[in-house]
Coordinates of N, CA, C and O in Angstrom, one line a residue:
M1 N 0.8 -1.2 0.0 CA 0.0 0.0 0.0 C 0.9 1.3 0.0 O 0.6 2.2 -0.7
S2 N 2.0 1.3 0.8 CA 2.8 2.5 0.9 C 3.5 2.9 -0.4 O 3.8 4.0 -0.6
R3 N 3.7 1.9 -1.3 CA 4.3 2.2 -2.6 C 3.4 2.9 -3.6 O 3.9 3.4 -4.6
I4 N 2.1 3.1 -3.2 CA 1.2 3.8 -4.1 C 1.7 5.2 -4.4 O 1.7 5.7 -5.5
Y5 N 2.2 5.9 -3.3 CA 2.7 7.2 -3.5 C 3.8 7.3 -4.5 O 3.9 8.2 -5.4
V6 N 4.8 6.4 -4.4 CA 5.9 6.4 -5.3 C 5.5 6.0 -6.7 O 5.9 6.6 -7.7
A7 N 4.6 5.0 -6.8 CA 4.2 4.6 -8.1 C 3.4 5.7 -8.8 O 3.5 5.9 -10.0
L8 N 2.6 6.4 -8.0 CA 1.9 7.6 -8.6 C 2.9 8.6 -9.1 O 2.7 9.1 -10.2
W9 N 3.9 8.9 -8.3 CA 4.9 9.9 -8.8 C 5.6 9.4 -10.1 O 5.7 10.2 -11.0
D10 N 6.0 8.2 -10.1 CA 6.7 7.6 -11.2 C 5.8 7.7 -12.5 O 6.3 8.0 -13.6
S11 N 4.5 7.4 -12.3 CA 3.6 7.4 -13.5 C 3.2 8.9 -13.9 O 2.9 9.1 -15.1
M12 N 3.3 9.8 -13.0 CA 2.8 11.2 -13.3 C 3.9 12.2 -13.6 O 3.6 13.2 -14.2
K13 N 5.2 11.9 -13.2 CA 6.2 13.0 -13.3 C 6.4 13.5 -14.7 O 6.6 14.7 -14.9
V14 N 6.4 12.6 -15.7 CA 6.5 13.1 -17.1 C 5.4 13.9 -17.5 O 5.5 15.0 -18.1
E15 N 4.2 13.5 -17.2 CA 3.0 14.2 -17.6 C 2.9 15.6 -16.8 O 2.6 16.6 -17.4
L16 N 3.3 15.6 -15.6 CA 3.4 16.8 -14.8 C 4.4 17.8 -15.5 O 4.1 19.0 -15.6
S17 N 5.5 17.3 -15.9 CA 6.5 18.2 -16.4 C 6.1 18.8 -17.8 O 6.5 19.9 -18.1
K18 N 5.2 18.1 -18.4 CA 4.6 18.7 -19.7 C 3.6 19.8 -19.4 O 3.4 20.7 -20.2
N19 N 2.9 19.7 -18.2 CA 1.8 20.6 -17.9 C 2.1 21.7 -16.9 O 1.3 22.6 -16.8
I20 N 3.1 21.5 -16.2 CA 3.5 22.5 -15.2 C 4.7 23.3 -15.7 O 5.8 22.7 -15.8
Q21 N 4.6 24.5 -15.9 CA 5.7 25.3 -16.5 C 6.7 25.8 -15.5 O 7.8 26.2 -15.8
D22 N 6.3 25.9 -14.2 CA 7.1 26.4 -13.2 C 8.0 25.3 -12.6 O 7.6 24.4 -11.9
P23 N 9.3 25.4 -12.9 CA 10.2 24.3 -12.4 C 10.3 24.2 -10.9 O 10.6 23.2 -10.4
E24 N 10.1 25.3 -10.2 CA 10.1 25.3 -8.7 C 9.0 24.4 -8.2 O 9.2 23.7 -7.2
I25 N 7.8 24.4 -8.8 CA 6.7 23.5 -8.4 C 7.1 22.1 -8.6 O 7.0 21.2 -7.7
L26 N 7.7 21.8 -9.7 CA 8.2 20.4 -10.0 C 9.3 20.0 -9.0 O 9.3 18.9 -8.5
R27 N 10.2 20.9 -8.7 CA 11.3 20.6 -7.7 C 10.7 20.3 -6.4 O 11.1 19.3 -5.7
L28 N 9.8 21.1 -5.9 CA 9.2 20.9 -4.6 C 8.4 19.5 -4.6 O 8.5 18.8 -3.6
L29 N 7.7 19.3 -5.6 CA 7.0 18.0 -5.7 C 7.9 16.8 -5.6 O 7.7 15.8 -4.9
H30 N 9.0 16.9 -6.3 CA 10.1 15.9 -6.3 C 10.7 15.7 -4.9 O 10.8 14.6 -4.5
K31 N 11.0 16.8 -4.3 CA 11.6 16.7 -2.9 C 10.6 16.0 -1.9 O 11.0 15.2 -1.1
I32 N 9.3 16.3 -2.0 CA 8.3 15.7 -1.2 C 8.2 14.2 -1.4 O 8.3 13.4 -0.5
Y33 N 8.1 13.8 -2.7 CA 8.0 12.4 -3.0 C 9.3 11.7 -2.8 O 9.2 10.5 -2.4
Y34 N 10.4 12.3 -2.9 CA 11.7 11.7 -2.6 C 11.7 11.2 -1.1 O 12.1 10.1 -0.8
R35 N 11.3 12.1 -0.2 CA 11.3 11.7 1.2 C 10.3 10.6 1.5 O 10.6 9.6 2.2
F36 N 9.1 10.7 0.8 CA 8.1 9.6 1.0 C 8.7 8.3 0.5 O 8.5 7.2 1.1
D37 N 9.5 8.3 -0.6 CA 10.1 7.1 -1.1 C 11.0 6.5 -0.2 O 11.0 5.3 0.0
L38 N 11.9 7.3 0.5 CA 12.8 6.7 1.4 C 12.1 6.2 2.7 O 12.5 5.1 3.2
I39 N 11.1 6.8 3.1 CA 10.4 6.3 4.3 C 9.7 5.0 3.9 O 9.7 4.0 4.6
N40 N 9.0 5.0 2.7 CA 8.3 3.8 2.3 C 9.3 2.7 2.0 O 8.9 1.5 2.3
F41 N 10.4 2.9 1.5 CA 11.4 1.9 1.3 C 11.7 1.1 2.6 O 11.7 -0.1 2.7
N42 N 11.9 1.9 3.7 CA 12.2 1.3 5.0 C 11.0 0.5 5.5 O 11.1 -0.6 6.0
M43 N 9.8 1.1 5.4 CA 8.6 0.4 5.8 C 8.3 -0.9 5.1 O 8.0 -1.9 5.7
N44 N 8.6 -0.8 3.8 CA 8.3 -2.0 3.0 C 9.3 -3.1 3.2 O 9.1 -4.3 2.9
H45 N 10.4 -2.8 3.8 CA 11.4 -3.8 4.2 C 11.4 -4.2 5.7 O 12.3 -4.6 6.3
D46 N 10.2 -3.9 6.3 CA 9.9 -4.2 7.7 C 11.0 -3.5 8.6 O 11.3 -4.0 9.7
R47 N 11.5 -2.4 8.2 CA 12.3 -1.6 9.1 C 11.5 -0.4 9.6 O 11.8 0.8 9.2
F48 N 10.5 -0.7 10.4 CA 9.6 0.3 10.8 C 10.3 1.4 11.7 O 9.9 2.6 11.6
G49 N 11.2 1.0 12.5 CA 11.9 1.9 13.4 C 12.7 2.9 12.5 O 12.7 4.1 12.8
A50 N 13.4 2.4 11.5 CA 14.2 3.2 10.6 C 13.3 4.2 9.8 O 13.6 5.4 9.7
G51 N 12.2 3.6 9.3 CA 11.2 4.5 8.6 C 10.7 5.6 9.4 O 10.6 6.7 9.0
A52 N 10.3 5.2 10.6 CA 9.7 6.2 11.6 C 10.7 7.2 12.0 O 10.5 8.4 12.0
G53 N 12.0 6.8 12.2 CA 13.0 7.7 12.6 C 13.3 8.7 11.4 O 13.5 9.9 11.7
F54 N 13.3 8.1 10.2 CA 13.6 9.0 9.1 C 12.5 10.0 8.9 O 12.7 11.2 8.6
A55 N 11.2 9.6 9.1 CA 10.1 10.5 9.0 C 10.2 11.6 10.0 O 10.0 12.7 9.7
K56 N 10.5 11.2 11.2 CA 10.7 12.2 12.3 C 11.8 13.2 12.0 O 11.6 14.4 12.2
E57 N 12.9 12.7 11.5 CA 14.0 13.5 11.2 C 13.7 14.6 10.1 O 14.1 15.7 10.2
Y58 N 12.9 14.1 9.1 CA 12.7 15.0 8.0 C 11.3 15.6 7.9 O 10.9 16.2 6.9
L59 N 10.5 15.4 9.0 CA 9.1 15.9 9.0 C 9.1 17.4 8.8 O 8.3 17.9 8.0
S60 N 10.0 18.2 9.5 CA 9.9 19.6 9.4 C 10.3 20.1 8.0 O 9.7 21.0 7.4
E61 N 11.2 19.3 7.3 CA 11.6 19.7 5.9 C 10.4 19.4 5.0 O 10.1 20.2 4.1
M62 N 9.7 18.3 5.2 CA 8.6 17.9 4.4 C 7.5 18.9 4.5 O 6.8 19.4 3.6
K63 N 7.2 19.4 5.8 CA 6.2 20.4 6.0 C 6.6 21.7 5.3 O 5.7 22.4 4.7
A64 N 7.8 22.1 5.4 CA 8.3 23.3 4.8 C 8.1 23.3 3.3 O 7.7 24.2 2.7
N65 N 8.5 22.1 2.7 CA 8.3 22.0 1.3 C 6.9 22.0 0.8 O 6.5 22.6 -0.2
L66 N 6.0 21.4 1.6 CA 4.6 21.4 1.3 C 4.0 22.8 1.4 O 3.3 23.3 0.6
T67 N 4.4 23.6 2.5 CA 4.0 25.0 2.6 C 4.5 25.8 1.4 O 3.7 26.6 0.9
A68 N 5.8 25.6 1.1 CA 6.3 26.4 -0.1 C 5.6 26.0 -1.4 O 5.3 26.9 -2.2
L69 N 5.2 24.7 -1.5 CA 4.5 24.3 -2.7 C 3.1 25.0 -2.8 O 2.7 25.5 -3.8
K70 N 2.4 25.0 -1.6 CA 1.1 25.6 -1.6 C 1.2 27.1 -1.9 O 0.3 27.6 -2.6
E71 N 2.2 27.7 -1.3 CA 2.4 29.2 -1.6 C 2.7 29.4 -3.1 O 2.1 30.4 -3.7
R72 N 3.5 28.6 -3.6 CA 3.9 28.8 -5.1 C 2.7 28.6 -5.9 O 2.5 29.4 -6.9
I73 N 1.9 27.6 -5.7 CA 0.7 27.4 -6.4 C -0.3 28.5 -6.2 O -0.9 29.0 -7.2
K74 N -0.5 29.0 -5.0 CA -1.4 30.1 -4.7 C -1.0 31.3 -5.5 O -1.8 32.0 -6.1
D75 N 0.3 31.6 -5.5 CA 0.9 32.8 -6.2 C 0.6 32.6 -7.7 O 0.3 33.7 -8.4
K76 N 0.6 31.4 -8.3 CA 0.4 31.2 -9.7 C -1.1 31.4 -10.0 O -1.4 31.8 -11.2
N77 N -2.0 31.2 -9.1 CA -3.4 31.3 -9.3 C -4.0 32.7 -9.0 O -5.2 32.9 -9.1
T78 N -3.1 33.6 -8.5 CA -3.6 35.0 -8.3 C -3.3 36.0 -9.3 O -2.5 35.8 -10.2

């Protein structure tokens, strides 16, 4: 189940790059999915402690990237 996020990113990144002209939005999306991929990798290999530790370590970064992404999209729509 956790690989759904990564599979979605893999299937959509080419299409997104065709339709999103702002490279910063694509960069932020990639950074968010990259962290999810690393967390999911550990969880899928039954390394729950490592996955949780990684999530805890990078949670503030992921939140900051999500906030920046929302702001960037908001700015594009105004």
